[in-house]
Coordinates of N, CA, C and O and ligand atoms in Angstrom, one line a residue:
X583 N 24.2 6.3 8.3 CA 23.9 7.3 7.2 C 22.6 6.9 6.5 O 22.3 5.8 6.2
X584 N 22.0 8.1 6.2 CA 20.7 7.8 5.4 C 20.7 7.9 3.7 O 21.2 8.9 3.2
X585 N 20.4 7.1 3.1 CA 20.6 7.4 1.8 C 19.5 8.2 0.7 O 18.3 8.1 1.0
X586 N 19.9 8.9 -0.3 CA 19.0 9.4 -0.5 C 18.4 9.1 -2.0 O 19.2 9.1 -3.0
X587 N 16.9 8.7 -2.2 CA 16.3 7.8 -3.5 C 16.7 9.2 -4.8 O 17.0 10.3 -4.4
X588 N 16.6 8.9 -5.8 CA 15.9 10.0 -7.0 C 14.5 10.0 -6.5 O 14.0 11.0 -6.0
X589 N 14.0 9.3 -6.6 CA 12.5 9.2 -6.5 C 12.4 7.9 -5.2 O 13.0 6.9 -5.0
X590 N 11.1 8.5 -4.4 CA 10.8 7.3 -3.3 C 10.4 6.3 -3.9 O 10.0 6.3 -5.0
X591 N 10.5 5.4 -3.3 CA 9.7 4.1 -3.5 C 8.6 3.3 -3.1 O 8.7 2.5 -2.2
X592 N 7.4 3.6 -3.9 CA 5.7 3.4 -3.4 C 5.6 1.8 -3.5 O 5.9 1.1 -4.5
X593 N 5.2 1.3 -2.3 CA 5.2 -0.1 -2.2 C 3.2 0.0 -2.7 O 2.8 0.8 -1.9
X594 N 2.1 -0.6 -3.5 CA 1.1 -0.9 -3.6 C 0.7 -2.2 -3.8 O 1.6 -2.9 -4.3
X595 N -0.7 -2.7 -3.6 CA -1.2 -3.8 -3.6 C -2.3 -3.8 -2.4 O -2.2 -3.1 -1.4
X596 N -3.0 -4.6 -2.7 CA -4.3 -4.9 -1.7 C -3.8 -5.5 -0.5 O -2.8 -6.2 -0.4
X597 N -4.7 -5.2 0.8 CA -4.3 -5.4 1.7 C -4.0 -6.8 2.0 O -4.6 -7.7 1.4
X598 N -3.1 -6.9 3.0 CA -2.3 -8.0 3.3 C -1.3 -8.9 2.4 O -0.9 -10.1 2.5
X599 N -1.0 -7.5 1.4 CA 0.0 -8.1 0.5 C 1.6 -8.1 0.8 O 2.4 -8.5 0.0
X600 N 1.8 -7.7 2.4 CA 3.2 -7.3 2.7 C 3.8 -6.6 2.3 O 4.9 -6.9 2.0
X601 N 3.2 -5.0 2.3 CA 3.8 -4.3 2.0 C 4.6 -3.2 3.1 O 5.5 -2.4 2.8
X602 N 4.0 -3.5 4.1 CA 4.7 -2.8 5.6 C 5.7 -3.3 5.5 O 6.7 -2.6 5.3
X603 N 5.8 -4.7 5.7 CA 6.7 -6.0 6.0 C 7.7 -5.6 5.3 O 8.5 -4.9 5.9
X604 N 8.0 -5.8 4.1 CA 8.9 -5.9 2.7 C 9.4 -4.5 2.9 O 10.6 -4.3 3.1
X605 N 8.4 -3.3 2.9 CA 9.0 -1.8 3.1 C 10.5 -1.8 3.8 O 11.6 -1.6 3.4
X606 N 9.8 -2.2 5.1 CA 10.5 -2.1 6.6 C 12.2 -2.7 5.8 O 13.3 -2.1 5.6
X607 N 11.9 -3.5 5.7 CA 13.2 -4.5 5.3 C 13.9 -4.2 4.1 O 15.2 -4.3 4.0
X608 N 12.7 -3.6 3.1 CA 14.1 -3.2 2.3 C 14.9 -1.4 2.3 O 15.9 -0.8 1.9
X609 N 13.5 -0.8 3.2 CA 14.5 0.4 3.6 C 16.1 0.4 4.6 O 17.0 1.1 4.7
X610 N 15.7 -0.9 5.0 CA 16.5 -1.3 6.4 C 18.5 -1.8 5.2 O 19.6 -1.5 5.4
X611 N 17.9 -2.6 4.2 CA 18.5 -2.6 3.6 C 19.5 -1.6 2.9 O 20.7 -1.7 2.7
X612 N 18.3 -0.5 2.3 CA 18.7 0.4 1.4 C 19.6 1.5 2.4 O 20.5 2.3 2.1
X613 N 19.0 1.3 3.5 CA 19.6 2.7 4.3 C 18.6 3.8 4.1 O 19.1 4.8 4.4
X614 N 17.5 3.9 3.8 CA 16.6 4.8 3.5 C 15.6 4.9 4.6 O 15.5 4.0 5.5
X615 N 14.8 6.2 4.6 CA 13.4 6.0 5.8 C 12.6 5.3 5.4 O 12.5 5.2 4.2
X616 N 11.6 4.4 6.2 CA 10.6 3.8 5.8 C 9.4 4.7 6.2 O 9.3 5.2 7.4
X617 N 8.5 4.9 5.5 CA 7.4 5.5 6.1 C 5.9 4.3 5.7 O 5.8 3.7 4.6
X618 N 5.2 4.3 6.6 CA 4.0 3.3 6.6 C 2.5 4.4 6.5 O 2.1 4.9 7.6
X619 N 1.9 4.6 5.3 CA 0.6 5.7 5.1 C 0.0 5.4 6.0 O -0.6 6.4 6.5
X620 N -0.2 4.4 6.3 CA -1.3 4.1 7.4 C -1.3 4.4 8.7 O -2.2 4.7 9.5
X621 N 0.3 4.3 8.8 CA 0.2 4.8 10.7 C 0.3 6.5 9.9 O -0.7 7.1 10.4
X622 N 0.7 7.0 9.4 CA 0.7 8.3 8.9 C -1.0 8.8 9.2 O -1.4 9.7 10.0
X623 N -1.6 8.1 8.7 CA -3.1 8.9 8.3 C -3.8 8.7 10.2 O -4.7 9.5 10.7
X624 N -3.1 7.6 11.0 CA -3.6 7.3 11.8 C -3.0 8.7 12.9 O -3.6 9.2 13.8
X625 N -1.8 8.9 12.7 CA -1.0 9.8 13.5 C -2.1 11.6 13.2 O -2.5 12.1 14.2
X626 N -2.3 12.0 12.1 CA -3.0 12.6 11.5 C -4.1 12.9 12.2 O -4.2 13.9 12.9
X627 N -5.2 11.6 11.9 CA -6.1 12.1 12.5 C -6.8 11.9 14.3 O -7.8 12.2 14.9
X628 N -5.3 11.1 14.5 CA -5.3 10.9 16.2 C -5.9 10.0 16.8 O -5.9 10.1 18.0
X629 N -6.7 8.9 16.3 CA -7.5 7.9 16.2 C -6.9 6.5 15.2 O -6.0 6.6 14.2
X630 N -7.4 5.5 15.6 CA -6.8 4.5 14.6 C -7.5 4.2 13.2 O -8.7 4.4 13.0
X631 N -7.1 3.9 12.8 CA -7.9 3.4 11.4 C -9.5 2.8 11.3 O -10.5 3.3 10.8
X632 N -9.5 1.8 11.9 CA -10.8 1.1 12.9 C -11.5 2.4 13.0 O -12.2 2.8 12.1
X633 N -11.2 3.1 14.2 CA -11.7 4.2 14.7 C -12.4 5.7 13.9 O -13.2 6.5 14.4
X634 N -11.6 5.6 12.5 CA -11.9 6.5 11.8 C -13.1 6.3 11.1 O -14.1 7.0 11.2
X635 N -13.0 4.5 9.8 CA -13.8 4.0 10.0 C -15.1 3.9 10.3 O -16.0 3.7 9.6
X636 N -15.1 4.1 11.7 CA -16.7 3.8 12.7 C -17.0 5.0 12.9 O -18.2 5.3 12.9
X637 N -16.0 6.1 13.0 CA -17.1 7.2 13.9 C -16.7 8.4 12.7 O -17.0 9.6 13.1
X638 N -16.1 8.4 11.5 CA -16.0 9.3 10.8 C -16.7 8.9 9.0 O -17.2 9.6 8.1
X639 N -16.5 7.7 9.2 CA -16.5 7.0 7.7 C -15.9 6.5 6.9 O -14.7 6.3 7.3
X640 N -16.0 6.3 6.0 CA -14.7 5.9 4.5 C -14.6 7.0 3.5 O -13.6 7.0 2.6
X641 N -15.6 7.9 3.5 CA -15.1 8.9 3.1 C -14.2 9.7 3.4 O -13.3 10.2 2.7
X642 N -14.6 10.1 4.8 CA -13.5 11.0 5.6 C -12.0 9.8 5.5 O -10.9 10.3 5.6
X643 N -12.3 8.5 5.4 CA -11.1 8.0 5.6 C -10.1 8.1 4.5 O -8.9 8.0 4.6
X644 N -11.1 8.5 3.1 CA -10.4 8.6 2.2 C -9.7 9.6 2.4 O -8.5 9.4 2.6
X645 N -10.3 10.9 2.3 CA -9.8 12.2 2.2 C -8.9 12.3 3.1 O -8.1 13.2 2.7
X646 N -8.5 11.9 4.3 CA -7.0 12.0 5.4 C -5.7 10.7 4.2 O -4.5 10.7 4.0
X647 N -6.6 10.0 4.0 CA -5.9 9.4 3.4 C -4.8 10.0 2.1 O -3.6 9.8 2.0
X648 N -6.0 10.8 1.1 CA -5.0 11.1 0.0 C -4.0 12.4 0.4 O -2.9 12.7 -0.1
X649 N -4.9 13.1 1.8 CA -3.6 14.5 2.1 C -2.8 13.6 2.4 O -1.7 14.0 1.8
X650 N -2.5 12.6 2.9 CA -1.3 12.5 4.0 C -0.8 11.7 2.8 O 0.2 11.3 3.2
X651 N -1.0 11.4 1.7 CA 0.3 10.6 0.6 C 0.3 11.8 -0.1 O 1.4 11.8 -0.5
X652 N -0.5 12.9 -0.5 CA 0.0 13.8 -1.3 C 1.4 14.2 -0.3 O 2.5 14.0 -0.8
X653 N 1.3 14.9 1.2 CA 2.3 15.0 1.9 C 3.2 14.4 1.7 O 4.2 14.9 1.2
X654 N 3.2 12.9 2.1 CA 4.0 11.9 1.6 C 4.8 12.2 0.6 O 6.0 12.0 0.8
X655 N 4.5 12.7 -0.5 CA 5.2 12.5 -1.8 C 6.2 13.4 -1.9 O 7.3 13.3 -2.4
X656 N 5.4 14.7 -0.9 CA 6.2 15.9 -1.1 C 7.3 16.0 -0.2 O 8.1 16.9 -0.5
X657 N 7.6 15.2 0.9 CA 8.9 15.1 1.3 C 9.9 14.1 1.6 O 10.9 14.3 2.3
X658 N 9.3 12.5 0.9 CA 9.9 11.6 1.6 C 10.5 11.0 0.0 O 9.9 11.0 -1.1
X659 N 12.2 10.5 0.4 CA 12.5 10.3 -0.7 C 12.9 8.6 -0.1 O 13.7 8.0 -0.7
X660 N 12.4 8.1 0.6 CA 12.9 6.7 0.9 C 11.5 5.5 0.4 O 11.0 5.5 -0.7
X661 N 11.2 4.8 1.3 CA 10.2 4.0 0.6 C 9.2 3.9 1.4 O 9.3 3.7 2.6
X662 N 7.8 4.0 0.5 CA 6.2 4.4 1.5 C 5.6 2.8 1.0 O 5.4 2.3 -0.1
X663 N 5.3 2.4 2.0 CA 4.0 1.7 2.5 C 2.5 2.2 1.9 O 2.1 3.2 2.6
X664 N 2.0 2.0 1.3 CA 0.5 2.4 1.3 C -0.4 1.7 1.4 O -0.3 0.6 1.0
X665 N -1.7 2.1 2.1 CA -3.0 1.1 2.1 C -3.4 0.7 0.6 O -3.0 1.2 -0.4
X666 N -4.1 -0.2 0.8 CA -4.8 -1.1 -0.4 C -5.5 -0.6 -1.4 O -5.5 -0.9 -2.6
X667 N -6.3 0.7 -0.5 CA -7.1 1.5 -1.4 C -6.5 3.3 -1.6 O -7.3 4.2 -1.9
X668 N -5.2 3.5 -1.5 CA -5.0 5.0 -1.6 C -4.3 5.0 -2.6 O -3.4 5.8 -2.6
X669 N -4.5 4.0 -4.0 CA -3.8 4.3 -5.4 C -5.2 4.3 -6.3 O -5.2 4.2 -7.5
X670 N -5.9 4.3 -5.9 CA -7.4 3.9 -6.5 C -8.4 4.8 -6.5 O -9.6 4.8 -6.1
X671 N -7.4 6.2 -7.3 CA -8.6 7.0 -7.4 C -7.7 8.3 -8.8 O -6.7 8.9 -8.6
X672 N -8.2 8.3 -9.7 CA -7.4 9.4 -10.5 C -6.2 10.2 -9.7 O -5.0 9.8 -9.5
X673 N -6.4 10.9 -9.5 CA -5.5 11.9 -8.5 C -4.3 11.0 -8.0 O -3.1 11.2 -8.2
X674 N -4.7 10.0 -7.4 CA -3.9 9.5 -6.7 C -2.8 8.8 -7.5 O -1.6 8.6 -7.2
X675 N -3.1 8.5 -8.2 CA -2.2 7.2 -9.2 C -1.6 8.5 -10.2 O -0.5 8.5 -10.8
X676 N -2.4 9.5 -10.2 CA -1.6 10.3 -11.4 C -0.3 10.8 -10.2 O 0.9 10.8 -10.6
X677 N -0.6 11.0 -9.4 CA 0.7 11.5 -8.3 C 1.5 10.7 -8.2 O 2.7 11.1 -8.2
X678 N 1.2 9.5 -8.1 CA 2.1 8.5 -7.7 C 3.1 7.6 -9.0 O 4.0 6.8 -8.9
X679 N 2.4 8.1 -10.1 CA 3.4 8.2 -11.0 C 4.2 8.8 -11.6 O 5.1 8.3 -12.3
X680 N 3.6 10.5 -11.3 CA 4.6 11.5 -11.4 C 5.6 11.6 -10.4 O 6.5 12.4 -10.5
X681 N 5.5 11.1 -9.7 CA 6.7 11.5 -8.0 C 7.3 10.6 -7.7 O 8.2 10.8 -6.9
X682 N 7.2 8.9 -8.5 CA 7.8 8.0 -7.5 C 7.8 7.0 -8.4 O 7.4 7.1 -9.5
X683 N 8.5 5.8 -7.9 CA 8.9 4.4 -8.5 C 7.8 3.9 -8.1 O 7.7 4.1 -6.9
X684 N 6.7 3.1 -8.6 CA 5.9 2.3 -8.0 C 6.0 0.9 -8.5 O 6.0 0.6 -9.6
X685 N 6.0 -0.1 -7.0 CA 5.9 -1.4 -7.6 C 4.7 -1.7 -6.5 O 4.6 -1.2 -5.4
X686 N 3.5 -3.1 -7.2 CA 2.7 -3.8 -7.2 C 3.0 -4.8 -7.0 O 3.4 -5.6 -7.8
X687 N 2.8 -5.1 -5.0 CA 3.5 -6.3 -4.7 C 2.0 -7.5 -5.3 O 1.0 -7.3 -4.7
X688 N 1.9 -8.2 -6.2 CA 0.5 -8.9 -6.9 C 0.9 -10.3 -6.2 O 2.1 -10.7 -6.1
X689 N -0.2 -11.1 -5.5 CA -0.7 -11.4 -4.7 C -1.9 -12.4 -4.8 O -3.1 -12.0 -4.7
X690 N -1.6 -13.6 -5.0 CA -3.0 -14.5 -5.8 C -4.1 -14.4 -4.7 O -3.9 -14.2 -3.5
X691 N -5.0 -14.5 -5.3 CA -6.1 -14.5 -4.4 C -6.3 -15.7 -3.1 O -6.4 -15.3 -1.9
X692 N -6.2 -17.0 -3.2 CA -6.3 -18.0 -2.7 C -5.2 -17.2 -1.6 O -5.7 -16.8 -0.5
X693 N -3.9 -16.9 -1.8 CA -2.5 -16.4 -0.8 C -3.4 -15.2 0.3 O -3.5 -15.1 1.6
X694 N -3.8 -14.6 -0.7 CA -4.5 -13.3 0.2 C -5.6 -13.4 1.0 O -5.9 -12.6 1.9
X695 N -6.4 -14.7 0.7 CA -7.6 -15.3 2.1 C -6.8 -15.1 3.1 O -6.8 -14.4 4.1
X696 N -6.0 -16.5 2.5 CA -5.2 -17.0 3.7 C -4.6 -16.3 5.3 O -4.6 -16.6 6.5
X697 N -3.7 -15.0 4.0 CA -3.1 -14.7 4.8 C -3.9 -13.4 6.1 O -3.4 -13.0 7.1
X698 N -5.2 -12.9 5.4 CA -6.2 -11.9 5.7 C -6.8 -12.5 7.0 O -7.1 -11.9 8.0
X699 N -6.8 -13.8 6.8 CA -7.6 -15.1 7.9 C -7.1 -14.8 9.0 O -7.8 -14.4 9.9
X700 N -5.5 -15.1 8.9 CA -4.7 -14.9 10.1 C -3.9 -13.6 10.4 O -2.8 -13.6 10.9
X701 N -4.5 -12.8 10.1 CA -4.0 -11.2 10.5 C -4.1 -10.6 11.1 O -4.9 -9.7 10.7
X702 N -3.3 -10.4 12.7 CA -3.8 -9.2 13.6 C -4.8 -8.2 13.3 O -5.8 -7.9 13.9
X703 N -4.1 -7.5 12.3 CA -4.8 -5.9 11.7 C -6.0 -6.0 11.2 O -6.7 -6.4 10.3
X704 N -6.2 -5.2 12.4 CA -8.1 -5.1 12.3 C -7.8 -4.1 10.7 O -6.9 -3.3 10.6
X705 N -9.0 -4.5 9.6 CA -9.4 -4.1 8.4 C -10.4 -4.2 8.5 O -10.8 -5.4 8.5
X706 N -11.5 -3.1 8.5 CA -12.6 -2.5 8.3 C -13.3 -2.6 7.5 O -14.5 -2.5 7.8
X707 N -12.8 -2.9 6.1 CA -13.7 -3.5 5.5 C -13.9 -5.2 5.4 O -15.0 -5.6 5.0
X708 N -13.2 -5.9 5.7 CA -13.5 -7.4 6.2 C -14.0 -7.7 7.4 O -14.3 -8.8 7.8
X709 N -14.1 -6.3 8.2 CA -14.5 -6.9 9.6 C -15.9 -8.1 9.7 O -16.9 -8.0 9.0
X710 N -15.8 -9.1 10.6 CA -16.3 -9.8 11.0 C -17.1 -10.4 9.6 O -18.3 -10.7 9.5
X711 N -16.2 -10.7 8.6 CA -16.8 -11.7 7.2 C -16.7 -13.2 7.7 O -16.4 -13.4 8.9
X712 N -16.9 -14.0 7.1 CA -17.0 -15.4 7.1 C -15.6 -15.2 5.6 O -15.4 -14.4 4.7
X713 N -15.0 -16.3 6.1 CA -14.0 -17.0 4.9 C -14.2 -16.4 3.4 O -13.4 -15.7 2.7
X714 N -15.6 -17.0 3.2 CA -16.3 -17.2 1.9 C -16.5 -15.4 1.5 O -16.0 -14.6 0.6
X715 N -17.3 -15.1 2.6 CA -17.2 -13.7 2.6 C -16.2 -12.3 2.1 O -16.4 -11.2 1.6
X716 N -15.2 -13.2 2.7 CA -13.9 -12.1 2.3 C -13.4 -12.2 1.5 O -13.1 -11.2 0.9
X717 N -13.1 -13.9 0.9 CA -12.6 -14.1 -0.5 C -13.8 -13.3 -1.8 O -13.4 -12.8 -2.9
X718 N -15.0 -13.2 -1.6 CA -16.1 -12.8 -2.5 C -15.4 -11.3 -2.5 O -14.9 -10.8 -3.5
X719 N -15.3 -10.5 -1.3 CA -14.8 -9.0 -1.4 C -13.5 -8.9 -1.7 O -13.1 -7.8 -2.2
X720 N -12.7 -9.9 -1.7 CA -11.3 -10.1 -2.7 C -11.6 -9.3 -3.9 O -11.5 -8.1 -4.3
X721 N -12.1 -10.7 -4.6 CA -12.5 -10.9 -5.6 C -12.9 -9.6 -6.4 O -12.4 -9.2 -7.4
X722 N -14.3 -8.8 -5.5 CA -15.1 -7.5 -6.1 C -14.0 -6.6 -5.8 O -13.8 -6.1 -6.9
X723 N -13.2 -6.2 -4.8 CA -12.6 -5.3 -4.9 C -11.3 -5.1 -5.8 O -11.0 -4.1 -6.5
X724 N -10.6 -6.3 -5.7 CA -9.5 -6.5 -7.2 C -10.2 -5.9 -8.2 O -9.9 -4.8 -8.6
X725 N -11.3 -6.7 -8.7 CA -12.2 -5.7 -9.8 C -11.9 -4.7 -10.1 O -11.3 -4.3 -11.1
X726 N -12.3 -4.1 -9.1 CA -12.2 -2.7 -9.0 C -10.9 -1.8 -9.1 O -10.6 -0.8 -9.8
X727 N -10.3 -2.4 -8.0 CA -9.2 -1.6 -8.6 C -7.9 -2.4 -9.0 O -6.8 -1.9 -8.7
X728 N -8.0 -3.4 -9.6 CA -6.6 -3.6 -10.3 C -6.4 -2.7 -11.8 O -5.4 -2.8 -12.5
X729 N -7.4 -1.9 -12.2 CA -6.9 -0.8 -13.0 C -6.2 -0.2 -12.8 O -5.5 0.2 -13.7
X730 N -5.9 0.4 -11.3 CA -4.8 1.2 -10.6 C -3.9 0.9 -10.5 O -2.9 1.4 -11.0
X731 N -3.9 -0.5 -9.5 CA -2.2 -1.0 -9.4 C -1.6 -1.3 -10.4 O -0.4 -1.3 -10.5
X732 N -2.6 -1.8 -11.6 CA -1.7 -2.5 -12.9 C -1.2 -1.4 -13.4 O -0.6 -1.7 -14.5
X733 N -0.9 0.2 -13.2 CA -0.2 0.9 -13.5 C 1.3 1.2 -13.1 O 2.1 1.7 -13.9
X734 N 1.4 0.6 -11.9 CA 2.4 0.8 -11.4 C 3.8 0.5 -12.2 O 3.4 -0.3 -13.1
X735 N 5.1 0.8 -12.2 CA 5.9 0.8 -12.8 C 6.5 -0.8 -13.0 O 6.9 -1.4 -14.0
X736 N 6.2 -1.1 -11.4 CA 6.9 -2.6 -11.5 C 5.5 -3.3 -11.0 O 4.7 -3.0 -10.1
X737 N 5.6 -4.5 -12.0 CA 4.5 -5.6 -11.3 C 4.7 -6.8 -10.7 O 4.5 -7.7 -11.5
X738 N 5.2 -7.2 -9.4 CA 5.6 -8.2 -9.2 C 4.7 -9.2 -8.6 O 3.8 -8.9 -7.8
X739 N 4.8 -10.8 -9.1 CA 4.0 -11.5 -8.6 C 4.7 -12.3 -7.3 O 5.6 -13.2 -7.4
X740 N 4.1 -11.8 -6.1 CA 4.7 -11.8 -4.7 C 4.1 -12.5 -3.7 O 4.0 -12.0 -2.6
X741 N 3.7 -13.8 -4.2 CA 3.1 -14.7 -3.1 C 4.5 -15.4 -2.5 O 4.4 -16.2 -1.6
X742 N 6.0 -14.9 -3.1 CA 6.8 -15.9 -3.0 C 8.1 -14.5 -2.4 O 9.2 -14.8 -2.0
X743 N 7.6 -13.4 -2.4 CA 8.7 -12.1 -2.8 C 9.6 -12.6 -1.2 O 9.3 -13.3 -0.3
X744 N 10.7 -11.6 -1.8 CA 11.8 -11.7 -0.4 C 12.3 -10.5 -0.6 O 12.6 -10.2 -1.8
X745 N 12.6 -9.5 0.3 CA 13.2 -8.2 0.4 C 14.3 -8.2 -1.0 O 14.2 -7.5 -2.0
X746 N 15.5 -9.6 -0.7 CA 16.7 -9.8 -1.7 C 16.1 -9.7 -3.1 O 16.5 -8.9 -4.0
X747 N 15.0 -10.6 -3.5 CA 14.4 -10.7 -5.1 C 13.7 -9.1 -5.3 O 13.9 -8.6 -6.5
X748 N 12.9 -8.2 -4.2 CA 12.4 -7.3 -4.4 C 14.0 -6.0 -4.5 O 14.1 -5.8 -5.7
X749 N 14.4 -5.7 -4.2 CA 16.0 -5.3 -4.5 C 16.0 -6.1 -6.2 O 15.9 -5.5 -7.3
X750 N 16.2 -6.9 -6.0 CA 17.2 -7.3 -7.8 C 16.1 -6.6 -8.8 O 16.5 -6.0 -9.8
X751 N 14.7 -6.8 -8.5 CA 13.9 -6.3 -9.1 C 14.0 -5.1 -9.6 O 14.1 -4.9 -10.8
X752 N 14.1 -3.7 -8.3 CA 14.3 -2.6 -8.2 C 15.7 -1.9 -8.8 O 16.0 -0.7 -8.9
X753 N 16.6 -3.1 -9.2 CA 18.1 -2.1 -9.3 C 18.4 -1.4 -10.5 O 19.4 -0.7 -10.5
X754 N 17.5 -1.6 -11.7 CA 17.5 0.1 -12.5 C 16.9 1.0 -12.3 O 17.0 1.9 -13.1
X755 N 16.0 1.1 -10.8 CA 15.5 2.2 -10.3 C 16.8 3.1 -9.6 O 17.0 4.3 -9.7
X756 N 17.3 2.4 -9.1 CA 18.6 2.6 -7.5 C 19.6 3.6 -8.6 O 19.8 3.5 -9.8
X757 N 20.0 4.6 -7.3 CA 21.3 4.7 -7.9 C 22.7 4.1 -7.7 O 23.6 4.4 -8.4
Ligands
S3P1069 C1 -7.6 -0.5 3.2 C2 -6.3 -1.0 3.4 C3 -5.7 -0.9 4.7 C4 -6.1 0.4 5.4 C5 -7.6 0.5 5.5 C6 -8.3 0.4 4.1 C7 -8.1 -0.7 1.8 O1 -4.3 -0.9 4.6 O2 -5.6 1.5 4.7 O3 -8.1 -0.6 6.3 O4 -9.1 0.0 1.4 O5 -7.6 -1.6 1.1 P1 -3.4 -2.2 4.2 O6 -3.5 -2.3 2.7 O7 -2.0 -1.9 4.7 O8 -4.0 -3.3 4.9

């Protein structure tokens, strides 16, 4: 049986914060659908992310990006995955706080090298950095947008999270 949210539940934070991971598991939990934006925007525009990237841009990446979470919003009541950068723009964050629970899986910097170092998932904007390199674009891009995520409803500091603590967190959200 599938259960059904008041409001979905928007997983955000910079990439390689575990937010697919944690999704997966606590929808699996909740009984709810999981949806992941990214294979969304990638299903969308029939090409992979990488691919969009190289032969379309980051703008065009943007713009598939925000239809497919405005979409998102409009019919999924379980819990969304989103990329790093699709709460990081007016529009977006005003959506995502009118439509949904959002929590901010937060993510120390030093954790997020690390874990970016060793990550299958080709990410387009770190492609081919040096160490030093990517922690510097950490760093500039947090800048930038932790005005967005620091909006989110819940802020969790998640170098340590587990599906179980992410749940206890969430349960005046739950019905
Ligand atoms: C991006 C994050 C990625 C993906 C794309 C751009 C970003 O998703 O959407 O590579 O701008 O932070 P994850 O946050 O799931 O890695």
């Amino acid at each position: 049986m599938v259960t059904l949210l008041a409001k979905p539940i928007v997983l955000l934070g910079f990439m390689g914060s575990g937010k697919s991971t944690l999704g997966r598991q606590l929808a699996h939990q909740l009984r709810v659908e999981f949806v992941d934006l990214d294979r969304q925007v990638e299903i969308n525009a029939g090409i992979s992310i990488p691919e969009i990237f190289a032969h379309l841009g980051e703008k065009k990446f943007r713009e598939i990006e925000s239809q497919v979470l405005r979409e998102a919003l409009d019919v999924q009541s379980g819990i969304i995955a989103i990329g790093g950068g699709a709460p990081c723009n007016e529009i977006n964050i005003r959506l995502i706080k009118q439509k949904t629970v959002s929590v901010y899986l937060k993510i120390s910097i030093p954790e997020l090298a690390a874990r970016l170092a060793s990550s299958p998932t080709p990410r387009p904007l770190l492609e081919g950095k040096t160490l030093e390199e990517t922690m510097k674009s950490i760093v500039d891009l947090l800048n930038q947008r932790e005005t967005y995520y620091n909006q989110a409803d819940l802020i969790l500091e998640s170098d340590s999270i587990t599906p179980a603590l992410l749940l206890n967190a969430l349960k005046n959200f739950l019905p």
